[in-house]
Tab-separated table of C-alpha atoms and ligand atoms in Angstrom:
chain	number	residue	atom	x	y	z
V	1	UNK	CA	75.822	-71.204	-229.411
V	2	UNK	CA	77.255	-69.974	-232.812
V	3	UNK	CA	75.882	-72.653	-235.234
V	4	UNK	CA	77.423	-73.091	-238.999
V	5	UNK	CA	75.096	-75.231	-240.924
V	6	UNK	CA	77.104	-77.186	-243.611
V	7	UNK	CA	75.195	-78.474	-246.724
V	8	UNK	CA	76.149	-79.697	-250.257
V	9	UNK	CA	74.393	-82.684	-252.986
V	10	UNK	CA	75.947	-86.073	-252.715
V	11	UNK	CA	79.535	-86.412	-253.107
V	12	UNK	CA	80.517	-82.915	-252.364
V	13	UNK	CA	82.502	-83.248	-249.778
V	14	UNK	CA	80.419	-82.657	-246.548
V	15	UNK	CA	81.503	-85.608	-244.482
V	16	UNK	CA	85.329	-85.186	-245.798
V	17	UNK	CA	85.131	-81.081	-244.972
V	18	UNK	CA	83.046	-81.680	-241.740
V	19	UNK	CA	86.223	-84.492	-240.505
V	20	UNK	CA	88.439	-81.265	-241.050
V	21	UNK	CA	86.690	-78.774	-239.062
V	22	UNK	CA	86.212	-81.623	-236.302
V	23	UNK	CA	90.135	-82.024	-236.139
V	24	UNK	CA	90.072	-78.154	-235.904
V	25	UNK	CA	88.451	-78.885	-232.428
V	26	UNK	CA	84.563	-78.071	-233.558
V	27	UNK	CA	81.995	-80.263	-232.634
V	28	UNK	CA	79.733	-81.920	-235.808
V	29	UNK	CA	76.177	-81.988	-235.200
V	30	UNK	CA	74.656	-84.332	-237.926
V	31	UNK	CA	71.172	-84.123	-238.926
V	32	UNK	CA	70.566	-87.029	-241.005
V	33	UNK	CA	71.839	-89.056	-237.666
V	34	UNK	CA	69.500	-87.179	-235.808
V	35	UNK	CA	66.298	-88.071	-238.021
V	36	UNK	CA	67.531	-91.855	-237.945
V	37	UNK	CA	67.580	-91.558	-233.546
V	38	UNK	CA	63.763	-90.279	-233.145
V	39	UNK	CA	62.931	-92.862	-235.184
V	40	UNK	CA	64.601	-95.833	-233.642
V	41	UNK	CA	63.303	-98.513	-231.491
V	42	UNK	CA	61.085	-97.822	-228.487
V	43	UNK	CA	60.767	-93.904	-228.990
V	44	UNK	CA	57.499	-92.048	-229.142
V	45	UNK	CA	57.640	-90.751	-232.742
V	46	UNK	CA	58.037	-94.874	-233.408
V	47	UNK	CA	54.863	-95.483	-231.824
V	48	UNK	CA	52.989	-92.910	-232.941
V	49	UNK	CA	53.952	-93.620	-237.065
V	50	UNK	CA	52.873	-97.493	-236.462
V	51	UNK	CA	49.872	-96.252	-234.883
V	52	UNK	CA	49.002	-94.102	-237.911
V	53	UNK	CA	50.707	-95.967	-240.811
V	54	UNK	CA	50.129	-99.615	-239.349
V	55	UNK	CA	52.348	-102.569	-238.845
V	56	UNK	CA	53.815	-103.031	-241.801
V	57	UNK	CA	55.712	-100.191	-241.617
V	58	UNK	CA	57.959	-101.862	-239.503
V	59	UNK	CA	60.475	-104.591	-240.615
V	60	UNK	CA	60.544	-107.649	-239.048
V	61	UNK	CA	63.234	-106.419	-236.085
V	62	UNK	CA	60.894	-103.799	-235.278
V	63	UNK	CA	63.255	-101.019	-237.143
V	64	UNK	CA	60.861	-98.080	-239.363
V	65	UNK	CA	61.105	-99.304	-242.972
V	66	UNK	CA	61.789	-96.307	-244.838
V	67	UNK	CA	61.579	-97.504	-248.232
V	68	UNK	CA	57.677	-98.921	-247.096
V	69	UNK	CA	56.800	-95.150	-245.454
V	70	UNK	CA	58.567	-93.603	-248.781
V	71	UNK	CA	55.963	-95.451	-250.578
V	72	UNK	CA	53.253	-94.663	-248.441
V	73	UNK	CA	53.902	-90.881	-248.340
V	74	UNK	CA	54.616	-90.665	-252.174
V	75	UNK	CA	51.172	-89.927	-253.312
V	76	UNK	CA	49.797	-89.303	-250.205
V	77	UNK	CA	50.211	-85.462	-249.412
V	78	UNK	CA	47.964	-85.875	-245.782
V	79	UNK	CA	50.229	-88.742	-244.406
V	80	UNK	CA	53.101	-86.677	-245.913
V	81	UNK	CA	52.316	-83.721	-244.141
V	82	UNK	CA	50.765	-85.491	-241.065
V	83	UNK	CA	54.544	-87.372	-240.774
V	84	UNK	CA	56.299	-83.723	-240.987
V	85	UNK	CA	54.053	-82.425	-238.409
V	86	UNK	CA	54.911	-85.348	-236.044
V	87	UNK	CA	58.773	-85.237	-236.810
V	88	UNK	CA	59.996	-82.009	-237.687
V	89	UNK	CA	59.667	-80.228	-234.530
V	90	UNK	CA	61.158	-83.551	-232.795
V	91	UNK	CA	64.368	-82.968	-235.069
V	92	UNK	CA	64.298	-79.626	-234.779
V	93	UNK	CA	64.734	-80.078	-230.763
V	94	UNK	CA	67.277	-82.642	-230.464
V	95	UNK	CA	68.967	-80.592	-233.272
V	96	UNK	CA	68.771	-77.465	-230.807
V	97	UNK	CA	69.649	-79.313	-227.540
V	98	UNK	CA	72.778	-81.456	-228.899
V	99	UNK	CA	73.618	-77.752	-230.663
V	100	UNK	CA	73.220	-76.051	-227.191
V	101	UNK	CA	75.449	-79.095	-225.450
V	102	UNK	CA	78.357	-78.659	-228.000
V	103	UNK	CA	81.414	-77.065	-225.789
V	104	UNK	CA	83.382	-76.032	-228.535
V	105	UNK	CA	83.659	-72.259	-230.017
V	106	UNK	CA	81.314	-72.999	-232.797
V	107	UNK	CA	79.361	-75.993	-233.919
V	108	UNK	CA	79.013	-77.488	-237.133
V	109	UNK	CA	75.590	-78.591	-238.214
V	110	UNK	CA	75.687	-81.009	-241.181
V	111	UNK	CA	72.639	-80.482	-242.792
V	112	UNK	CA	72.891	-82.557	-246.203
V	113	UNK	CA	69.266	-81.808	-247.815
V	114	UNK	CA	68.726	-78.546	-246.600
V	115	UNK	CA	68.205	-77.007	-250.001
V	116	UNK	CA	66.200	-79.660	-251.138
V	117	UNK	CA	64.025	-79.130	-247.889
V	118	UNK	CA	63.707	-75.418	-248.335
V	119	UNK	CA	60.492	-75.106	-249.080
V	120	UNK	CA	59.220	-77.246	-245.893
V	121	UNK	CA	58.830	-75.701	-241.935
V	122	UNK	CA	62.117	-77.790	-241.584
V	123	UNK	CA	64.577	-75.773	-243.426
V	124	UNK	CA	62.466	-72.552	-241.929
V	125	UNK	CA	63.696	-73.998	-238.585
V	126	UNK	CA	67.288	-74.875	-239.188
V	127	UNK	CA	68.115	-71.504	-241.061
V	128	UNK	CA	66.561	-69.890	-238.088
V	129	UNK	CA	69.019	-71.917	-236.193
V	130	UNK	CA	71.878	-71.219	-238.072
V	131	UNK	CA	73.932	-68.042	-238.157
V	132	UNK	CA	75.685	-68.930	-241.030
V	133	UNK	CA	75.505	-71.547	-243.877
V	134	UNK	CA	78.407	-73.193	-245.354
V	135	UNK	CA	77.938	-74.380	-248.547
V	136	UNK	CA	80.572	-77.510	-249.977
V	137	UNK	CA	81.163	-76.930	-254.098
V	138	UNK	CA	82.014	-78.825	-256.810
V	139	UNK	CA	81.102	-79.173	-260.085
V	140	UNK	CA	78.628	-82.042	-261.392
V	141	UNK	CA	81.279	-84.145	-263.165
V	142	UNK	CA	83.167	-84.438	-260.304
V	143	UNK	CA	80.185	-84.868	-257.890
V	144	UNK	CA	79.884	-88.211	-260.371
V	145	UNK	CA	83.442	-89.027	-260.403
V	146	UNK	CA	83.657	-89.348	-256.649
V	147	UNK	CA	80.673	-90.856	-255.806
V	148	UNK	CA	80.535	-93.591	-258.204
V	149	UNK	CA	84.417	-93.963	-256.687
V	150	UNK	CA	82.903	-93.845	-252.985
V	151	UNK	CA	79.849	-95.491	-253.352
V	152	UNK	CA	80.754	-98.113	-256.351
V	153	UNK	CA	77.403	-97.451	-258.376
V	154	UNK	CA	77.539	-96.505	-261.725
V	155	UNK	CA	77.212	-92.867	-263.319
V	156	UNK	CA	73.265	-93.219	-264.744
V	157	UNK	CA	73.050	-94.426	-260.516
V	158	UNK	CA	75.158	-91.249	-259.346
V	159	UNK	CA	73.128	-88.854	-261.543
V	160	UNK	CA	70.024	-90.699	-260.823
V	161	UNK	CA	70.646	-89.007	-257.372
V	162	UNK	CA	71.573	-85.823	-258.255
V	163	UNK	CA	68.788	-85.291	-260.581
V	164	UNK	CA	66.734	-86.071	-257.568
V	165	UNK	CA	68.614	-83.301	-255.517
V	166	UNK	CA	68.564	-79.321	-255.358
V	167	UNK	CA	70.565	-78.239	-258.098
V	168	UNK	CA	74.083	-76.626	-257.946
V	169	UNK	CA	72.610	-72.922	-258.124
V	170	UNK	CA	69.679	-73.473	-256.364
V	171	UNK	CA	72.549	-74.124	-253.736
V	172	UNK	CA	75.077	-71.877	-254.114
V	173	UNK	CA	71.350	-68.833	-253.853
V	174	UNK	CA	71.412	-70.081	-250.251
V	175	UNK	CA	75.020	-70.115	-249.394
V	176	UNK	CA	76.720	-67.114	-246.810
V	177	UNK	CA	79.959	-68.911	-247.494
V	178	UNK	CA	80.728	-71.217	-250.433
V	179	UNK	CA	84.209	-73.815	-250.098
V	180	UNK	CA	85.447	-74.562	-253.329
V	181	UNK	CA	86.251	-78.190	-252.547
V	182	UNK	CA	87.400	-79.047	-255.810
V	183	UNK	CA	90.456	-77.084	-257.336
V	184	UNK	CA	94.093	-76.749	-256.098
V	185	UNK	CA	95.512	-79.128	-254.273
V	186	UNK	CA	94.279	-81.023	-250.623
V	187	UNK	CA	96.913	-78.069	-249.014
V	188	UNK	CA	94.982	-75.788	-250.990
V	189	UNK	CA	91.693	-76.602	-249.597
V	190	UNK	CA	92.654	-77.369	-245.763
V	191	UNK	CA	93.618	-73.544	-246.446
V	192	UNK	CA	90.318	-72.588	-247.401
V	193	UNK	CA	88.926	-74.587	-244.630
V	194	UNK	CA	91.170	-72.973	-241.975
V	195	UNK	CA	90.687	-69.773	-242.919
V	196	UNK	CA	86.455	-70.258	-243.104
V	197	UNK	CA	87.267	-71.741	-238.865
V	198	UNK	CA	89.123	-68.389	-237.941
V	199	UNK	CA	86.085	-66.326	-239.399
V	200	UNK	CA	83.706	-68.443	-237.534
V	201	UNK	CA	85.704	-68.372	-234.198
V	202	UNK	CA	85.710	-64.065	-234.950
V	203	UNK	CA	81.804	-64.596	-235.372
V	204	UNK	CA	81.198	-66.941	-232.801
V	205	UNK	CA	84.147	-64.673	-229.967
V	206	UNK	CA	81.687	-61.255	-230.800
V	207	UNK	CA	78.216	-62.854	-230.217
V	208	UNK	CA	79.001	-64.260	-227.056
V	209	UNK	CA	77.841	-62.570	-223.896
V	210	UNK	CA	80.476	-59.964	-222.474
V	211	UNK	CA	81.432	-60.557	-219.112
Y	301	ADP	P1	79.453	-86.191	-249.011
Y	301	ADP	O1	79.492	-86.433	-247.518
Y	301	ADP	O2	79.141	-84.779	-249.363
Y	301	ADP	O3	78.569	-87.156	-249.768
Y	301	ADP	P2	82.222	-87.180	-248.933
Y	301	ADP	O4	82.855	-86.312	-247.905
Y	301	ADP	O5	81.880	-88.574	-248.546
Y	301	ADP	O6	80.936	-86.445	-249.574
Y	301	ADP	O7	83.166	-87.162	-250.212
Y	301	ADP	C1	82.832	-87.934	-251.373
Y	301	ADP	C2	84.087	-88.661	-251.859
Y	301	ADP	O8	84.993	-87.712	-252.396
Y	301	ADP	C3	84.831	-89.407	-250.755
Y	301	ADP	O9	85.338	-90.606	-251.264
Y	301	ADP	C4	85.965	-88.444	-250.402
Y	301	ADP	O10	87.091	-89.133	-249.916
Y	301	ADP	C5	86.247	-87.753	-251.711
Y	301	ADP	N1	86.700	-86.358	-251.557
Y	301	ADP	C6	86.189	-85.415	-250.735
Y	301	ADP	N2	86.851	-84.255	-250.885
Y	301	ADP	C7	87.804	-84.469	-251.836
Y	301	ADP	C8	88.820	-83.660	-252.447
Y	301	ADP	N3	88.983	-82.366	-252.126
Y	301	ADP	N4	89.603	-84.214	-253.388
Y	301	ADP	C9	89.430	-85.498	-253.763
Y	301	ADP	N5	88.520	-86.340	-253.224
Y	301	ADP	C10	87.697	-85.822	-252.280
């Protein structure tokens, strides 16, 4: 399977861009979704974090309670790395098989930290994964503008969140393709994306297997 990894800071457009290439035909693969599944309810990687971290890292309906295990981890680099050694290569699989299952030409894989995970045997994985990375771009400002619109929190909120994310260069250093999501017009754009799916189907039409 030809995989495009799509990634961009909050408010860039992913989910928008991602909606396009999905009415293109393409099947979305979404990571974030995927690290929310092997955590839910009655799964092994469940078990094995309340097991390590205790009870209280669930809530009360049984659910993992991120903002408890974000505290836990913070300053604790062993349960930080003992948690990416348990999860990572469980992502990284259902990432692969739902990837593998995808019957269109290409699939999209919307990755939305993987800049800020670069660093980690995550990112190592997906980029190995991925044959190409997409990356969504807009300035700052307008990152702020629309996701204070979006979201309804306030700018110091907005940039609270993209202080706390990869920066707009450190993204663009990792990009094979870059979509300008910001100027001309929407026609403009759904150009830009169209044209990015016709490179993508040439990509994806050469690597497969000649029969
Ligand atoms: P992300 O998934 O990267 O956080 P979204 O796709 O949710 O971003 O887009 C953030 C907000 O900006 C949404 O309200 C969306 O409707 C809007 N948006 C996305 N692309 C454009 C665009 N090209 N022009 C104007 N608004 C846009």
């Amino acid at each position: 399977m030809y995989v495009v990894a799509i990634t961009g800071g909050i408010g860039s457009g992913k989910t928008t861009v991602a909606n396009q290439f999905a009415a293109l035909g393409i099947e979305v693969v979404d990571a974030d979704l995927i690290a929310r599944e092997v955590v839910a309810p009655g799964t092994p990687a469940l078990a094995a974090i309340t097991s390590h971290f205790g009870p209280e890292i669930l809530t009360e309906q049984g659910l993992l309670d991120r903002r408890v295990l974000r505290e836990r981890i913070f300053s604790d680099q062993a349960a930080k790395s003992w948690l990416n050694a348990l999860l990572h290569p469980i992502i990284r699989s259902e990432m692969l098989r739902q990837c593998a299952a995808v019957s269109s030409p290409y699939c999209l894989l919307v990755v939305p930290l993987l800049v800020e995970n670069r660093l980690t045997e995550l990112a190592d994985r997906v980029l190995v994964m991925a044959d190409r990375v997409l990356v969504i771009d807009v300035d700052e400002a307008t990152q702020i503008e629309r996701t204070c619109h979006r979201d309804g929190v306030s700018r110091e909120q907005a940039q609270a969140i993209l202080a706390s994310q990869a920066s707009r260069s450190e993204r663009l250093a990792m990009a094979d393709d870059v979509l300008d999501n910001q100027s001309g017009t929407t026609e403009t754009i759904r150009a830009r994306i169209l044209a990015l799916h016709e490179t993508y189907l040439a990509f994806a039409s050469q690597q497969a297997p000649q029969v």
